[in-house]
PDB file of C-alpha atoms in Angstrom:
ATOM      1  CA  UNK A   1       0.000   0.000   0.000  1.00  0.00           C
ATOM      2  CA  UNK A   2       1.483   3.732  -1.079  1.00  0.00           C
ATOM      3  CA  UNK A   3       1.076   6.221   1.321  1.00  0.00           C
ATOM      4  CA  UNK A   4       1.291   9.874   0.255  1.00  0.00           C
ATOM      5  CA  UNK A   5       2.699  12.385   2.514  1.00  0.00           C
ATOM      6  CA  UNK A   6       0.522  15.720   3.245  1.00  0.00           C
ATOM      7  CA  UNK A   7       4.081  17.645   2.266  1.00  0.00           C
ATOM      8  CA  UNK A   8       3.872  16.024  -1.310  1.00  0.00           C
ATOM      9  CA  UNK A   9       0.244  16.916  -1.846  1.00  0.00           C
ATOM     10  CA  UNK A  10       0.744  20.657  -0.513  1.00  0.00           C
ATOM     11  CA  UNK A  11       3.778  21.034  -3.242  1.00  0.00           C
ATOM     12  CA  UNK A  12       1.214  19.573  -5.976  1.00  0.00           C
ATOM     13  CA  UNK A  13      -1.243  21.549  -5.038  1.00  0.00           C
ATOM     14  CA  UNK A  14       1.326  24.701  -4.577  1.00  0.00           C
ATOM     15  CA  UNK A  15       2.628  23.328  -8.343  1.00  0.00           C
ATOM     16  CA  UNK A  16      -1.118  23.598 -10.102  1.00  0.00           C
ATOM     17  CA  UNK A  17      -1.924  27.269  -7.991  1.00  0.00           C
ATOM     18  CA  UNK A  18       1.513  28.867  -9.343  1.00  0.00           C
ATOM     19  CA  UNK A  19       1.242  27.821 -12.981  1.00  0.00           C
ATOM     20  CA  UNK A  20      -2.614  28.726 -12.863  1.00  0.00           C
ATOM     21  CA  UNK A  21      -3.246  31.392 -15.610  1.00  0.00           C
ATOM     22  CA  UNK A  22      -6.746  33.048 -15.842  1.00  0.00           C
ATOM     23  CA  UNK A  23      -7.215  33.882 -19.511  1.00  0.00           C
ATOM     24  CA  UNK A  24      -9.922  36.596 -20.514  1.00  0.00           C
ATOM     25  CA  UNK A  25     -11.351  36.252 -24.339  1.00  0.00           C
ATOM     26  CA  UNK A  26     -14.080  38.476 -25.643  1.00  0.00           C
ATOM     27  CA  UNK A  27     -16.740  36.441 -26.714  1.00  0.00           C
ATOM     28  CA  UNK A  28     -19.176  38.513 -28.642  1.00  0.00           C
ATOM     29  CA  UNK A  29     -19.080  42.377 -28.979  1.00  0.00           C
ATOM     30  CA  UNK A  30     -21.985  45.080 -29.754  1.00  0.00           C
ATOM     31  CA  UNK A  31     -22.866  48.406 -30.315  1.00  0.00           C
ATOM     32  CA  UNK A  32     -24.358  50.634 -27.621  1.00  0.00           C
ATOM     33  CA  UNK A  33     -27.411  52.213 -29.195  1.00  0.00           C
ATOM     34  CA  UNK A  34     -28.654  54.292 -26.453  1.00  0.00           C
ATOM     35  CA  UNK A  35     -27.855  55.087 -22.349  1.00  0.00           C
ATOM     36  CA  UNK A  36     -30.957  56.337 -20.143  1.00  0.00           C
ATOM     37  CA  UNK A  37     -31.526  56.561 -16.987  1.00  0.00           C
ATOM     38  CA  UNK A  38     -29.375  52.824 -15.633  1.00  0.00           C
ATOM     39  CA  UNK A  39     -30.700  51.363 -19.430  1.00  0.00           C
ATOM     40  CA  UNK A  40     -28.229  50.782 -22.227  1.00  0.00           C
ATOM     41  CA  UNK A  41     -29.814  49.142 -25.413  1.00  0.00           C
ATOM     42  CA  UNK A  42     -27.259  47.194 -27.421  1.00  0.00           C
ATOM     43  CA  UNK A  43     -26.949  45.669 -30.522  1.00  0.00           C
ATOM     44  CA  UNK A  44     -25.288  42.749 -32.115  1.00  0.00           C
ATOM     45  CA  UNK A  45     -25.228  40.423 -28.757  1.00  0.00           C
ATOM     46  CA  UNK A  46     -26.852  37.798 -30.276  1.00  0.00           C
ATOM     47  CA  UNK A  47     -26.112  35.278 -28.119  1.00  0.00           C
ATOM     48  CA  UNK A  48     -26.686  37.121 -24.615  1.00  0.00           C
ATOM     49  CA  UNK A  49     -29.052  35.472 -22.570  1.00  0.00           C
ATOM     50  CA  UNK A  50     -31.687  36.918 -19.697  1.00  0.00           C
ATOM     51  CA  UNK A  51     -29.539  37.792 -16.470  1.00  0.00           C
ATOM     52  CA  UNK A  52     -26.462  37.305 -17.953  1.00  0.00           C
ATOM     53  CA  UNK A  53     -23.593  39.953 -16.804  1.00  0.00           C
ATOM     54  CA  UNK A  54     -22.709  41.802 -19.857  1.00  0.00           C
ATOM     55  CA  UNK A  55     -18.952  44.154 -19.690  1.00  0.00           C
ATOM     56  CA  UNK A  56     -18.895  47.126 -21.487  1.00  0.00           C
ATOM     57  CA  UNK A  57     -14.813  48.311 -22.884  1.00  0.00           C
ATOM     58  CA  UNK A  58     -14.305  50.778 -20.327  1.00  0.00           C
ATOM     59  CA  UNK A  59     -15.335  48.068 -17.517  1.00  0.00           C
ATOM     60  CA  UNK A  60     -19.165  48.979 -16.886  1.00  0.00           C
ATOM     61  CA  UNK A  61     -21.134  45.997 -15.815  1.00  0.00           C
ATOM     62  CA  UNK A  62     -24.382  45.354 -16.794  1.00  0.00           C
ATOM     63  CA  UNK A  63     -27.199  42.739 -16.407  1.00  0.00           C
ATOM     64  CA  UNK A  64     -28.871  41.661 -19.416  1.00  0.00           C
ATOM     65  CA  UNK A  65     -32.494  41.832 -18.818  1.00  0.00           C
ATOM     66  CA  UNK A  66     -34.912  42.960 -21.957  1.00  0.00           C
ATOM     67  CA  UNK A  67     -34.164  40.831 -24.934  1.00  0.00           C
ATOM     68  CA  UNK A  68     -35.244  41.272 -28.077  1.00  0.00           C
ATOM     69  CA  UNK A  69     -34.980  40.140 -31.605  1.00  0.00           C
ATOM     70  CA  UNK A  70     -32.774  43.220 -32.345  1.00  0.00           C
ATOM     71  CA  UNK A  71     -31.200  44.642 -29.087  1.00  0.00           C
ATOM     72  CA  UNK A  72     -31.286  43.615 -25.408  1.00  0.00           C
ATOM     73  CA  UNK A  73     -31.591  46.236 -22.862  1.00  0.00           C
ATOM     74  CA  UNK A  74     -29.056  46.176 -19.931  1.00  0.00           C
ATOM     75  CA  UNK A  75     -29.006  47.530 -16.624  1.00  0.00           C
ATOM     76  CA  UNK A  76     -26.428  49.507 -15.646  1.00  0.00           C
ATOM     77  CA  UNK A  77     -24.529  48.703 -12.356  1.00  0.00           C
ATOM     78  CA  UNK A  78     -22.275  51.701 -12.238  1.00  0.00           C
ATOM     79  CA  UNK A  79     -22.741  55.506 -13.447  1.00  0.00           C
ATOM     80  CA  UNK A  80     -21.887  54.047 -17.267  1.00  0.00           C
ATOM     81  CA  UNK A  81     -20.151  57.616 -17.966  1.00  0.00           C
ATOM     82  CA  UNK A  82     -18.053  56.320 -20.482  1.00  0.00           C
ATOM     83  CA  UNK A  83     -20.538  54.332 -22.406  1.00  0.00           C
TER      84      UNK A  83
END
């Protein structure tokens, strides 16, 4: 019977954290059509689905709530200055 030694599974564990990389990939971009009053309607997220966090480029967050055929209206969940 092997026994493993709680040293040797901290240093694999150590191993897989360090060489851990967290890639980001856009997935699907859009066009902001209009900002009102928390509401952004955008255009060309096709694939967005209902609650789904949506980023704007300049780091905005949004929640995807109104979709439509066309656009999808997001909720705002910062000032969305930049939009």
């Amino acid at each position: 019977v092997a026994t493993v030694r709680a040293d040797e599974i901290g240093n694999i564990i150590r191993e897989h954290i360090e060489q851990y990389s967290r890639e980001v990939r856009v997935v699907n971009t859009g066009t902001v059509l209009q900002v009102g009053d928390g509401i952004a309607r955008i255009h060309g997220h096709d694939e967005v689905m209902a609650s789904e966090l949506v980023e704007f480029e300049e780091g905005t967050i949004c929640i995807a709530l109104n979709l439509e055929s066309n656009n999808a209206g997001v909720v705002l969940m910062g000032d969305g200055l930049m939009i």
